[in-house]
Amino acid sequence: MLASMTTADSPGKGERPALAEPGDAQAELARNGASVLLIEDEPGIVDFVRRGLEAEGFSVEAASDGIQGERMALSGDFDAVVLDLMLPRRSGLEVLESVRRAMPSVPVIVLSARGEIEDRVGGLDAGAVDYLVKPFSMAELVARVRAQLRVIAQASASTLQAEDIEVDLMTRRVRRAATR
């Protein structure tokens, strides 16, 4: 599987892929350490994805099984989640359903060897915002993470916040210290 991930896709020693233009809101998020949780049990893929995302300025933490991944995802400290479906201890679909229930606005991108149409449809219907099949291109994964963070950045533009008061201009909901 890793053999399909070409060296052209992965950053070489001392090389750093170019960041997007300075005015790009997504590049700004990455430069400011947008955090990504990677839930993947294959160490080679964890290393490959971590190096690729970190080279683009993202902060990356990894979990190697479904239970640990779900716990970390539900901590609420991540801007996006990249999730394998075939995990030990708890399946990726179970993790996805749990994250979707508790944190519906966190984008979850499935990264899986399960590439049949029914698998992709099932993952998207379960709440994934995107689905990428292994083997994959690091450049494409980074672009998909950026795209999802761009959606969040645009949505958050409709929210005003001062101290512990937050006003959502779209839904007309107000919260103070997380209380409606």
Short mmCIF file of N, CA and C in Angstrom, two decimals:
data_model
loop_
_atom_site.label_atom_id
_atom_site.label_comp_id
_atom_site.label_asym_id
_atom_site.label_seq_id
_atom_site.Cartn_x
_atom_site.Cartn_y
_atom_site.Cartn_z
N MET A 1 0.83 -1.19 0.00
CA MET A 1 0.00 0.00 0.00
C MET A 1 0.87 1.25 0.00
N LEU A 2 1.89 1.29 0.84
CA LEU A 2 2.75 2.46 0.89
C LEU A 2 3.52 2.65 -0.41
N ALA A 3 3.77 1.56 -1.12
CA ALA A 3 4.49 1.69 -2.38
C ALA A 3 3.72 2.54 -3.37
N SER A 4 2.41 2.57 -3.25
CA SER A 4 1.60 3.37 -4.15
C SER A 4 1.66 4.86 -3.82
N MET A 5 2.08 5.16 -2.62
CA MET A 5 2.22 6.56 -2.23
C MET A 5 3.60 6.98 -2.66
N THR A 6 3.68 7.67 -3.75
CA THR A 6 4.97 7.94 -4.38
C THR A 6 5.77 8.97 -3.60
N THR A 7 7.06 8.95 -3.85
CA THR A 7 7.92 9.93 -3.20
C THR A 7 7.61 11.34 -3.69
N ALA A 8 7.02 11.45 -4.86
CA ALA A 8 6.62 12.77 -5.34
C ALA A 8 5.53 13.35 -4.46
N ASP A 9 4.73 12.46 -3.84
CA ASP A 9 3.67 12.92 -2.97
C ASP A 9 4.16 13.22 -1.56
N SER A 10 5.24 12.59 -1.16
CA SER A 10 5.69 12.75 0.22
C SER A 10 6.85 13.72 0.28
N PRO A 11 6.91 14.51 1.37
CA PRO A 11 8.01 15.44 1.49
C PRO A 11 9.31 14.67 1.73
N GLY A 12 10.36 15.03 1.01
CA GLY A 12 11.65 14.40 1.19
C GLY A 12 12.37 15.03 2.37
N LYS A 13 13.50 14.45 2.73
CA LYS A 13 14.28 15.01 3.84
C LYS A 13 14.68 16.44 3.50
N GLY A 14 14.38 17.33 4.41
CA GLY A 14 14.76 18.72 4.22
C GLY A 14 13.86 19.48 3.27
N GLU A 15 12.96 18.79 2.58
CA GLU A 15 12.05 19.47 1.66
C GLU A 15 10.77 19.82 2.38
N ARG A 16 10.18 20.93 1.98
CA ARG A 16 8.92 21.34 2.55
C ARG A 16 8.03 21.77 1.40
N PRO A 17 6.88 21.09 1.19
CA PRO A 17 5.99 21.49 0.12
C PRO A 17 5.55 22.93 0.31
N ALA A 18 5.33 23.60 -0.80
CA ALA A 18 4.95 25.02 -0.73
C ALA A 18 3.59 25.18 -0.07
N LEU A 19 3.49 26.19 0.78
CA LEU A 19 2.21 26.54 1.38
C LEU A 19 1.40 27.34 0.37
N ALA A 20 0.12 27.43 0.61
CA ALA A 20 -0.75 28.21 -0.27
C ALA A 20 -0.43 29.69 -0.13
N GLU A 21 -1.04 30.49 -0.97
CA GLU A 21 -0.82 31.93 -0.98
C GLU A 21 -1.10 32.54 0.39
N PRO A 22 -0.36 33.60 0.78
CA PRO A 22 -0.52 34.22 2.09
C PRO A 22 -1.94 34.68 2.39
N GLY A 23 -2.70 35.11 1.41
CA GLY A 23 -4.05 35.61 1.65
C GLY A 23 -5.08 34.50 1.82
N ASP A 24 -4.70 33.27 1.55
CA ASP A 24 -5.62 32.14 1.62
C ASP A 24 -5.97 31.86 3.09
N ALA A 25 -7.26 31.94 3.42
CA ALA A 25 -7.71 31.72 4.80
C ALA A 25 -7.32 30.33 5.28
N GLN A 26 -7.35 29.35 4.37
CA GLN A 26 -7.01 27.99 4.77
C GLN A 26 -5.54 27.87 5.10
N ALA A 27 -4.68 28.49 4.30
CA ALA A 27 -3.25 28.47 4.59
C ALA A 27 -3.00 29.18 5.91
N GLU A 28 -3.77 30.22 6.17
CA GLU A 28 -3.63 30.95 7.44
C GLU A 28 -3.98 30.04 8.61
N LEU A 29 -5.07 29.26 8.48
CA LEU A 29 -5.43 28.31 9.53
C LEU A 29 -4.31 27.31 9.76
N ALA A 30 -3.75 26.78 8.67
CA ALA A 30 -2.67 25.80 8.80
C ALA A 30 -1.45 26.43 9.46
N ARG A 31 -1.11 27.65 9.04
CA ARG A 31 0.05 28.31 9.65
C ARG A 31 -0.17 28.57 11.13
N ASN A 32 -1.41 28.78 11.50
CA ASN A 32 -1.72 29.02 12.91
C ASN A 32 -1.95 27.71 13.65
N GLY A 33 -1.57 26.61 13.04
CA GLY A 33 -1.59 25.32 13.72
C GLY A 33 -2.95 24.66 13.77
N ALA A 34 -3.74 24.75 12.70
CA ALA A 34 -4.99 24.01 12.68
C ALA A 34 -4.67 22.57 13.03
N SER A 35 -5.46 22.00 13.92
CA SER A 35 -5.13 20.68 14.44
C SER A 35 -5.95 19.58 13.77
N VAL A 36 -5.27 18.50 13.44
CA VAL A 36 -5.89 17.36 12.78
C VAL A 36 -5.62 16.13 13.63
N LEU A 37 -6.68 15.36 13.88
CA LEU A 37 -6.55 14.07 14.55
C LEU A 37 -6.56 13.00 13.48
N LEU A 38 -5.53 12.18 13.46
CA LEU A 38 -5.43 11.06 12.54
C LEU A 38 -5.70 9.78 13.33
N ILE A 39 -6.75 9.04 12.95
CA ILE A 39 -7.07 7.78 13.61
C ILE A 39 -6.78 6.68 12.59
N GLU A 40 -5.63 6.03 12.77
CA GLU A 40 -5.10 5.07 11.80
C GLU A 40 -4.22 4.08 12.55
N ASP A 41 -4.35 2.79 12.23
CA ASP A 41 -3.57 1.78 12.94
C ASP A 41 -2.31 1.33 12.23
N GLU A 42 -2.08 1.75 11.00
CA GLU A 42 -0.87 1.34 10.27
C GLU A 42 0.23 2.38 10.48
N PRO A 43 1.31 2.02 11.21
CA PRO A 43 2.36 2.99 11.54
C PRO A 43 2.96 3.70 10.33
N GLY A 44 3.14 3.00 9.22
CA GLY A 44 3.70 3.64 8.03
C GLY A 44 2.81 4.74 7.48
N ILE A 45 1.52 4.50 7.49
CA ILE A 45 0.59 5.52 7.01
C ILE A 45 0.52 6.67 8.00
N VAL A 46 0.54 6.37 9.29
CA VAL A 46 0.55 7.43 10.31
C VAL A 46 1.74 8.35 10.08
N ASP A 47 2.92 7.76 9.89
CA ASP A 47 4.13 8.56 9.69
C ASP A 47 4.02 9.39 8.41
N PHE A 48 3.58 8.77 7.32
CA PHE A 48 3.44 9.45 6.03
C PHE A 48 2.48 10.63 6.12
N VAL A 49 1.30 10.40 6.69
CA VAL A 49 0.28 11.46 6.79
C VAL A 49 0.74 12.55 7.76
N ARG A 50 1.30 12.15 8.88
CA ARG A 50 1.77 13.14 9.86
C ARG A 50 2.82 14.07 9.22
N ARG A 51 3.82 13.49 8.56
CA ARG A 51 4.86 14.31 7.94
C ARG A 51 4.29 15.22 6.86
N GLY A 52 3.36 14.69 6.06
CA GLY A 52 2.78 15.50 5.00
C GLY A 52 1.95 16.66 5.53
N LEU A 53 1.12 16.41 6.53
CA LEU A 53 0.28 17.48 7.09
C LEU A 53 1.13 18.48 7.88
N GLU A 54 2.09 17.99 8.63
CA GLU A 54 2.95 18.90 9.40
C GLU A 54 3.78 19.78 8.48
N ALA A 55 4.20 19.24 7.33
CA ALA A 55 4.95 20.03 6.36
C ALA A 55 4.11 21.19 5.83
N GLU A 56 2.80 21.04 5.88
CA GLU A 56 1.89 22.09 5.43
C GLU A 56 1.45 23.01 6.58
N GLY A 57 2.01 22.79 7.77
CA GLY A 57 1.74 23.67 8.89
C GLY A 57 0.66 23.20 9.85
N PHE A 58 0.11 22.03 9.62
CA PHE A 58 -0.92 21.51 10.52
C PHE A 58 -0.28 20.88 11.75
N SER A 59 -0.98 20.93 12.85
CA SER A 59 -0.60 20.21 14.05
C SER A 59 -1.33 18.86 13.98
N VAL A 60 -0.60 17.76 14.17
CA VAL A 60 -1.20 16.43 13.99
C VAL A 60 -0.97 15.59 15.23
N GLU A 61 -2.05 14.98 15.71
CA GLU A 61 -1.97 13.95 16.74
C GLU A 61 -2.57 12.69 16.15
N ALA A 62 -2.12 11.55 16.65
CA ALA A 62 -2.58 10.28 16.09
C ALA A 62 -3.05 9.33 17.18
N ALA A 63 -4.03 8.53 16.81
CA ALA A 63 -4.54 7.45 17.67
C ALA A 63 -4.47 6.19 16.83
N SER A 64 -4.11 5.06 17.48
CA SER A 64 -3.89 3.83 16.73
C SER A 64 -5.03 2.82 16.84
N ASP A 65 -6.09 3.16 17.57
CA ASP A 65 -7.24 2.27 17.62
C ASP A 65 -8.53 3.09 17.78
N GLY A 66 -9.65 2.44 17.60
CA GLY A 66 -10.93 3.14 17.62
C GLY A 66 -11.30 3.73 18.96
N ILE A 67 -11.01 3.05 20.04
CA ILE A 67 -11.38 3.56 21.37
C ILE A 67 -10.56 4.81 21.71
N GLN A 68 -9.25 4.72 21.52
CA GLN A 68 -8.39 5.88 21.78
C GLN A 68 -8.76 7.04 20.85
N GLY A 69 -9.00 6.73 19.58
CA GLY A 69 -9.36 7.76 18.61
C GLY A 69 -10.66 8.45 18.96
N GLU A 70 -11.65 7.68 19.35
CA GLU A 70 -12.94 8.27 19.73
C GLU A 70 -12.78 9.19 20.95
N ARG A 71 -12.03 8.73 21.95
CA ARG A 71 -11.81 9.54 23.15
C ARG A 71 -11.12 10.85 22.79
N MET A 72 -10.10 10.78 21.96
CA MET A 72 -9.38 12.00 21.57
C MET A 72 -10.27 12.92 20.73
N ALA A 73 -11.03 12.35 19.80
CA ALA A 73 -11.90 13.16 18.95
C ALA A 73 -12.95 13.89 19.77
N LEU A 74 -13.50 13.22 20.77
CA LEU A 74 -14.55 13.81 21.59
C LEU A 74 -14.02 14.84 22.59
N SER A 75 -12.70 14.95 22.68
CA SER A 75 -12.11 15.96 23.57
C SER A 75 -12.40 17.36 23.04
N GLY A 76 -12.70 17.47 21.75
CA GLY A 76 -13.06 18.75 21.17
C GLY A 76 -11.89 19.64 20.82
N ASP A 77 -10.69 19.10 20.82
CA ASP A 77 -9.51 19.91 20.58
C ASP A 77 -9.03 19.88 19.14
N PHE A 78 -9.81 19.35 18.21
CA PHE A 78 -9.33 19.18 16.84
C PHE A 78 -10.22 19.92 15.85
N ASP A 79 -9.57 20.47 14.81
CA ASP A 79 -10.30 21.18 13.76
C ASP A 79 -10.83 20.21 12.70
N ALA A 80 -10.19 19.05 12.56
CA ALA A 80 -10.61 18.04 11.59
C ALA A 80 -10.11 16.67 12.05
N VAL A 81 -10.77 15.63 11.55
CA VAL A 81 -10.39 14.25 11.85
C VAL A 81 -10.22 13.50 10.54
N VAL A 82 -9.12 12.75 10.43
CA VAL A 82 -8.90 11.84 9.31
C VAL A 82 -8.99 10.44 9.91
N LEU A 83 -9.93 9.63 9.41
CA LEU A 83 -10.32 8.39 10.06
C LEU A 83 -10.27 7.19 9.14
N ASP A 84 -9.55 6.16 9.57
CA ASP A 84 -9.56 4.87 8.89
C ASP A 84 -10.82 4.12 9.36
N LEU A 85 -11.37 3.26 8.53
CA LEU A 85 -12.56 2.50 8.93
C LEU A 85 -12.21 1.18 9.61
N MET A 86 -11.11 0.58 9.21
CA MET A 86 -10.75 -0.74 9.75
C MET A 86 -9.74 -0.55 10.88
N LEU A 87 -10.27 -0.42 12.08
CA LEU A 87 -9.45 -0.15 13.26
C LEU A 87 -9.62 -1.26 14.29
N PRO A 88 -8.60 -1.50 15.10
CA PRO A 88 -8.78 -2.43 16.21
C PRO A 88 -9.62 -1.80 17.32
N ARG A 89 -10.29 -2.64 18.10
CA ARG A 89 -11.04 -2.29 19.31
C ARG A 89 -12.37 -1.58 19.05
N ARG A 90 -12.52 -0.78 18.04
CA ARG A 90 -13.80 -0.16 17.68
C ARG A 90 -13.68 0.26 16.22
N SER A 91 -14.70 -0.04 15.44
CA SER A 91 -14.63 0.25 14.01
C SER A 91 -14.68 1.76 13.76
N GLY A 92 -14.14 2.13 12.62
CA GLY A 92 -14.17 3.53 12.23
C GLY A 92 -15.58 4.07 12.07
N LEU A 93 -16.51 3.22 11.59
CA LEU A 93 -17.90 3.67 11.46
C LEU A 93 -18.52 3.97 12.82
N GLU A 94 -18.19 3.16 13.83
CA GLU A 94 -18.71 3.43 15.18
C GLU A 94 -18.13 4.73 15.72
N VAL A 95 -16.84 4.95 15.47
CA VAL A 95 -16.20 6.20 15.90
C VAL A 95 -16.86 7.38 15.19
N LEU A 96 -17.06 7.24 13.89
CA LEU A 96 -17.68 8.30 13.11
C LEU A 96 -19.07 8.65 13.64
N GLU A 97 -19.88 7.65 13.90
CA GLU A 97 -21.23 7.90 14.41
C GLU A 97 -21.19 8.61 15.77
N SER A 98 -20.27 8.22 16.62
CA SER A 98 -20.13 8.85 17.93
C SER A 98 -19.69 10.31 17.81
N VAL A 99 -18.71 10.55 16.98
CA VAL A 99 -18.22 11.92 16.77
C VAL A 99 -19.32 12.77 16.15
N ARG A 100 -20.03 12.22 15.20
CA ARG A 100 -21.07 12.98 14.52
C ARG A 100 -22.18 13.39 15.49
N ARG A 101 -22.55 12.47 16.41
CA ARG A 101 -23.59 12.78 17.40
C ARG A 101 -23.14 13.90 18.34
N ALA A 102 -21.92 13.79 18.83
CA ALA A 102 -21.43 14.73 19.85
C ALA A 102 -20.91 16.04 19.26
N MET A 103 -20.34 15.99 18.07
CA MET A 103 -19.69 17.16 17.49
C MET A 103 -20.01 17.24 16.00
N PRO A 104 -21.22 17.61 15.65
CA PRO A 104 -21.63 17.57 14.25
C PRO A 104 -20.87 18.51 13.31
N SER A 105 -20.23 19.52 13.85
CA SER A 105 -19.55 20.48 12.97
C SER A 105 -18.10 20.12 12.67
N VAL A 106 -17.53 19.13 13.36
CA VAL A 106 -16.14 18.75 13.10
C VAL A 106 -16.09 17.89 11.83
N PRO A 107 -15.33 18.32 10.83
CA PRO A 107 -15.26 17.52 9.60
C PRO A 107 -14.46 16.24 9.81
N VAL A 108 -15.04 15.13 9.37
CA VAL A 108 -14.38 13.83 9.44
C VAL A 108 -14.19 13.34 8.01
N ILE A 109 -12.93 13.13 7.65
CA ILE A 109 -12.58 12.63 6.32
C ILE A 109 -12.16 11.17 6.49
N VAL A 110 -12.85 10.28 5.82
CA VAL A 110 -12.51 8.86 5.89
C VAL A 110 -11.36 8.60 4.91
N LEU A 111 -10.36 7.86 5.40
CA LEU A 111 -9.22 7.44 4.60
C LEU A 111 -9.15 5.92 4.77
N SER A 112 -9.59 5.18 3.75
CA SER A 112 -9.77 3.75 3.93
C SER A 112 -9.39 2.95 2.70
N ALA A 113 -8.97 1.71 2.92
CA ALA A 113 -8.72 0.79 1.82
C ALA A 113 -10.04 0.25 1.26
N ARG A 114 -11.12 0.43 2.01
CA ARG A 114 -12.43 -0.04 1.57
C ARG A 114 -12.98 0.96 0.55
N GLY A 115 -12.86 0.60 -0.73
CA GLY A 115 -13.18 1.54 -1.79
C GLY A 115 -14.38 1.20 -2.64
N GLU A 116 -15.11 0.17 -2.28
CA GLU A 116 -16.32 -0.16 -3.04
C GLU A 116 -17.34 0.96 -2.90
N ILE A 117 -18.19 1.09 -3.87
CA ILE A 117 -19.20 2.15 -3.84
C ILE A 117 -20.04 2.07 -2.57
N GLU A 118 -20.44 0.85 -2.18
CA GLU A 118 -21.27 0.74 -0.97
C GLU A 118 -20.52 1.21 0.27
N ASP A 119 -19.20 0.98 0.32
CA ASP A 119 -18.39 1.45 1.45
C ASP A 119 -18.36 2.97 1.49
N ARG A 120 -18.11 3.57 0.33
CA ARG A 120 -18.03 5.04 0.25
C ARG A 120 -19.37 5.67 0.58
N VAL A 121 -20.44 5.13 0.03
CA VAL A 121 -21.78 5.65 0.32
C VAL A 121 -22.09 5.49 1.80
N GLY A 122 -21.77 4.32 2.36
CA GLY A 122 -22.01 4.08 3.79
C GLY A 122 -21.26 5.05 4.67
N GLY A 123 -20.00 5.33 4.34
CA GLY A 123 -19.20 6.27 5.12
C GLY A 123 -19.75 7.69 5.04
N LEU A 124 -20.13 8.09 3.84
CA LEU A 124 -20.70 9.44 3.68
C LEU A 124 -22.06 9.54 4.35
N ASP A 125 -22.88 8.51 4.23
CA ASP A 125 -24.19 8.52 4.89
C ASP A 125 -24.07 8.48 6.41
N ALA A 126 -22.98 7.89 6.92
CA ALA A 126 -22.77 7.84 8.37
C ALA A 126 -22.28 9.17 8.92
N GLY A 127 -21.92 10.11 8.02
CA GLY A 127 -21.54 11.43 8.50
C GLY A 127 -20.19 11.95 8.07
N ALA A 128 -19.43 11.16 7.32
CA ALA A 128 -18.15 11.68 6.82
C ALA A 128 -18.42 12.80 5.83
N VAL A 129 -17.57 13.81 5.83
CA VAL A 129 -17.73 14.91 4.87
C VAL A 129 -17.00 14.61 3.57
N ASP A 130 -16.09 13.63 3.62
CA ASP A 130 -15.33 13.25 2.44
C ASP A 130 -14.82 11.83 2.64
N TYR A 131 -14.42 11.19 1.55
CA TYR A 131 -13.98 9.79 1.59
C TYR A 131 -12.87 9.63 0.58
N LEU A 132 -11.70 9.25 1.04
CA LEU A 132 -10.55 9.06 0.17
C LEU A 132 -10.08 7.61 0.30
N VAL A 133 -9.85 6.95 -0.84
CA VAL A 133 -9.50 5.53 -0.87
C VAL A 133 -7.98 5.37 -0.95
N LYS A 134 -7.46 4.44 -0.14
CA LYS A 134 -6.04 4.08 -0.19
C LYS A 134 -5.82 3.17 -1.38
N PRO A 135 -4.70 3.23 -2.06
CA PRO A 135 -3.62 4.19 -1.90
C PRO A 135 -4.09 5.59 -2.34
N PHE A 136 -3.43 6.59 -1.80
CA PHE A 136 -3.87 7.97 -2.00
C PHE A 136 -2.68 8.89 -2.22
N SER A 137 -2.96 10.06 -2.70
CA SER A 137 -1.95 11.09 -2.88
C SER A 137 -1.97 12.01 -1.67
N MET A 138 -0.81 12.29 -1.11
CA MET A 138 -0.74 13.21 0.04
C MET A 138 -1.24 14.59 -0.35
N ALA A 139 -0.91 15.03 -1.56
CA ALA A 139 -1.36 16.34 -2.02
C ALA A 139 -2.89 16.42 -2.04
N GLU A 140 -3.54 15.33 -2.45
CA GLU A 140 -4.99 15.30 -2.48
C GLU A 140 -5.57 15.30 -1.07
N LEU A 141 -4.99 14.54 -0.16
CA LEU A 141 -5.47 14.54 1.21
C LEU A 141 -5.35 15.94 1.83
N VAL A 142 -4.21 16.58 1.65
CA VAL A 142 -4.02 17.94 2.18
C VAL A 142 -5.06 18.89 1.59
N ALA A 143 -5.30 18.79 0.29
CA ALA A 143 -6.29 19.65 -0.36
C ALA A 143 -7.69 19.41 0.21
N ARG A 144 -8.02 18.16 0.49
CA ARG A 144 -9.34 17.85 1.05
C ARG A 144 -9.47 18.36 2.48
N VAL A 145 -8.41 18.27 3.27
CA VAL A 145 -8.45 18.83 4.63
C VAL A 145 -8.63 20.34 4.54
N ARG A 146 -7.85 20.98 3.68
CA ARG A 146 -7.99 22.44 3.51
C ARG A 146 -9.41 22.82 3.08
N ALA A 147 -9.97 22.07 2.15
CA ALA A 147 -11.32 22.38 1.67
C ALA A 147 -12.33 22.32 2.80
N GLN A 148 -12.22 21.31 3.65
CA GLN A 148 -13.17 21.18 4.75
C GLN A 148 -12.97 22.29 5.79
N LEU A 149 -11.74 22.66 6.04
CA LEU A 149 -11.48 23.75 6.99
C LEU A 149 -11.95 25.09 6.42
N ARG A 150 -11.90 25.21 5.11
CA ARG A 150 -12.40 26.43 4.46
C ARG A 150 -13.91 26.57 4.69
N VAL A 151 -14.63 25.47 4.61
CA VAL A 151 -16.07 25.48 4.86
C VAL A 151 -16.35 25.95 6.29
N ILE A 152 -15.57 25.45 7.24
CA ILE A 152 -15.76 25.85 8.63
C ILE A 152 -15.43 27.33 8.81
N ALA A 153 -14.35 27.78 8.18
CA ALA A 153 -13.95 29.18 8.30
C ALA A 153 -15.04 30.10 7.76
N GLN A 154 -15.66 29.70 6.66
CA GLN A 154 -16.74 30.52 6.08
C GLN A 154 -17.96 30.50 6.99
N ALA A 155 -18.27 29.36 7.58
CA ALA A 155 -19.42 29.26 8.47
C ALA A 155 -19.19 30.07 9.74
N SER A 156 -17.95 30.05 10.24
CA SER A 156 -17.68 30.79 11.47
C SER A 156 -17.69 32.29 11.24
N ALA A 157 -17.65 32.72 9.99
CA ALA A 157 -17.73 34.15 9.70
C ALA A 157 -19.11 34.69 10.07
N SER A 158 -20.07 33.80 10.28
CA SER A 158 -21.42 34.24 10.66
C SER A 158 -21.61 34.21 12.17
N THR A 159 -20.50 34.07 12.90
CA THR A 159 -20.57 34.02 14.36
C THR A 159 -19.76 35.17 14.94
N LEU A 160 -20.36 35.89 15.87
CA LEU A 160 -19.66 36.95 16.58
C LEU A 160 -19.35 36.46 17.97
N GLN A 161 -18.16 36.81 18.46
CA GLN A 161 -17.79 36.36 19.79
C GLN A 161 -17.05 37.47 20.52
N ALA A 162 -17.42 37.67 21.77
CA ALA A 162 -16.73 38.61 22.66
C ALA A 162 -16.75 38.01 24.05
N GLU A 163 -15.53 37.85 24.61
CA GLU A 163 -15.39 37.23 25.92
C GLU A 163 -16.09 35.87 25.89
N ASP A 164 -17.10 35.65 26.75
CA ASP A 164 -17.77 34.35 26.79
C ASP A 164 -19.14 34.38 26.12
N ILE A 165 -19.41 35.41 25.33
CA ILE A 165 -20.69 35.52 24.63
C ILE A 165 -20.47 35.26 23.15
N GLU A 166 -21.32 34.39 22.59
CA GLU A 166 -21.24 34.03 21.18
C GLU A 166 -22.61 34.19 20.55
N VAL A 167 -22.66 34.89 19.41
CA VAL A 167 -23.91 35.10 18.68
C VAL A 167 -23.76 34.50 17.29
N ASP A 168 -24.65 33.54 16.97
CA ASP A 168 -24.67 32.94 15.64
C ASP A 168 -25.68 33.73 14.82
N LEU A 169 -25.19 34.48 13.85
CA LEU A 169 -26.05 35.35 13.05
C LEU A 169 -26.99 34.57 12.14
N MET A 170 -26.60 33.36 11.77
CA MET A 170 -27.44 32.55 10.88
C MET A 170 -28.62 31.93 11.64
N THR A 171 -28.36 31.36 12.79
CA THR A 171 -29.41 30.68 13.54
C THR A 171 -30.07 31.58 14.58
N ARG A 172 -29.46 32.74 14.79
CA ARG A 172 -29.94 33.71 15.80
C ARG A 172 -29.92 33.12 17.20
N ARG A 173 -28.92 32.31 17.47
CA ARG A 173 -28.76 31.73 18.80
C ARG A 173 -27.63 32.45 19.52
N VAL A 174 -27.84 32.66 20.82
CA VAL A 174 -26.84 33.32 21.64
C VAL A 174 -26.44 32.37 22.76
N ARG A 175 -25.15 32.31 23.03
CA ARG A 175 -24.63 31.48 24.11
C ARG A 175 -23.72 32.33 24.97
N ARG A 176 -23.78 32.07 26.26
CA ARG A 176 -22.84 32.69 27.18
C ARG A 176 -22.23 31.56 28.00
N ALA A 177 -20.92 31.46 27.94
CA ALA A 177 -20.21 30.38 28.61
C ALA A 177 -20.82 29.03 28.26
N ALA A 178 -21.08 28.83 26.96
CA ALA A 178 -21.62 27.59 26.40
C ALA A 178 -23.05 27.29 26.85
N THR A 179 -23.74 28.25 27.45
CA THR A 179 -25.13 28.07 27.85
C THR A 179 -26.02 28.92 26.96
N ARG A 180 -27.10 28.33 26.45
CA ARG A 180 -28.04 29.07 25.59
C ARG A 180 -28.73 30.17 26.36
#
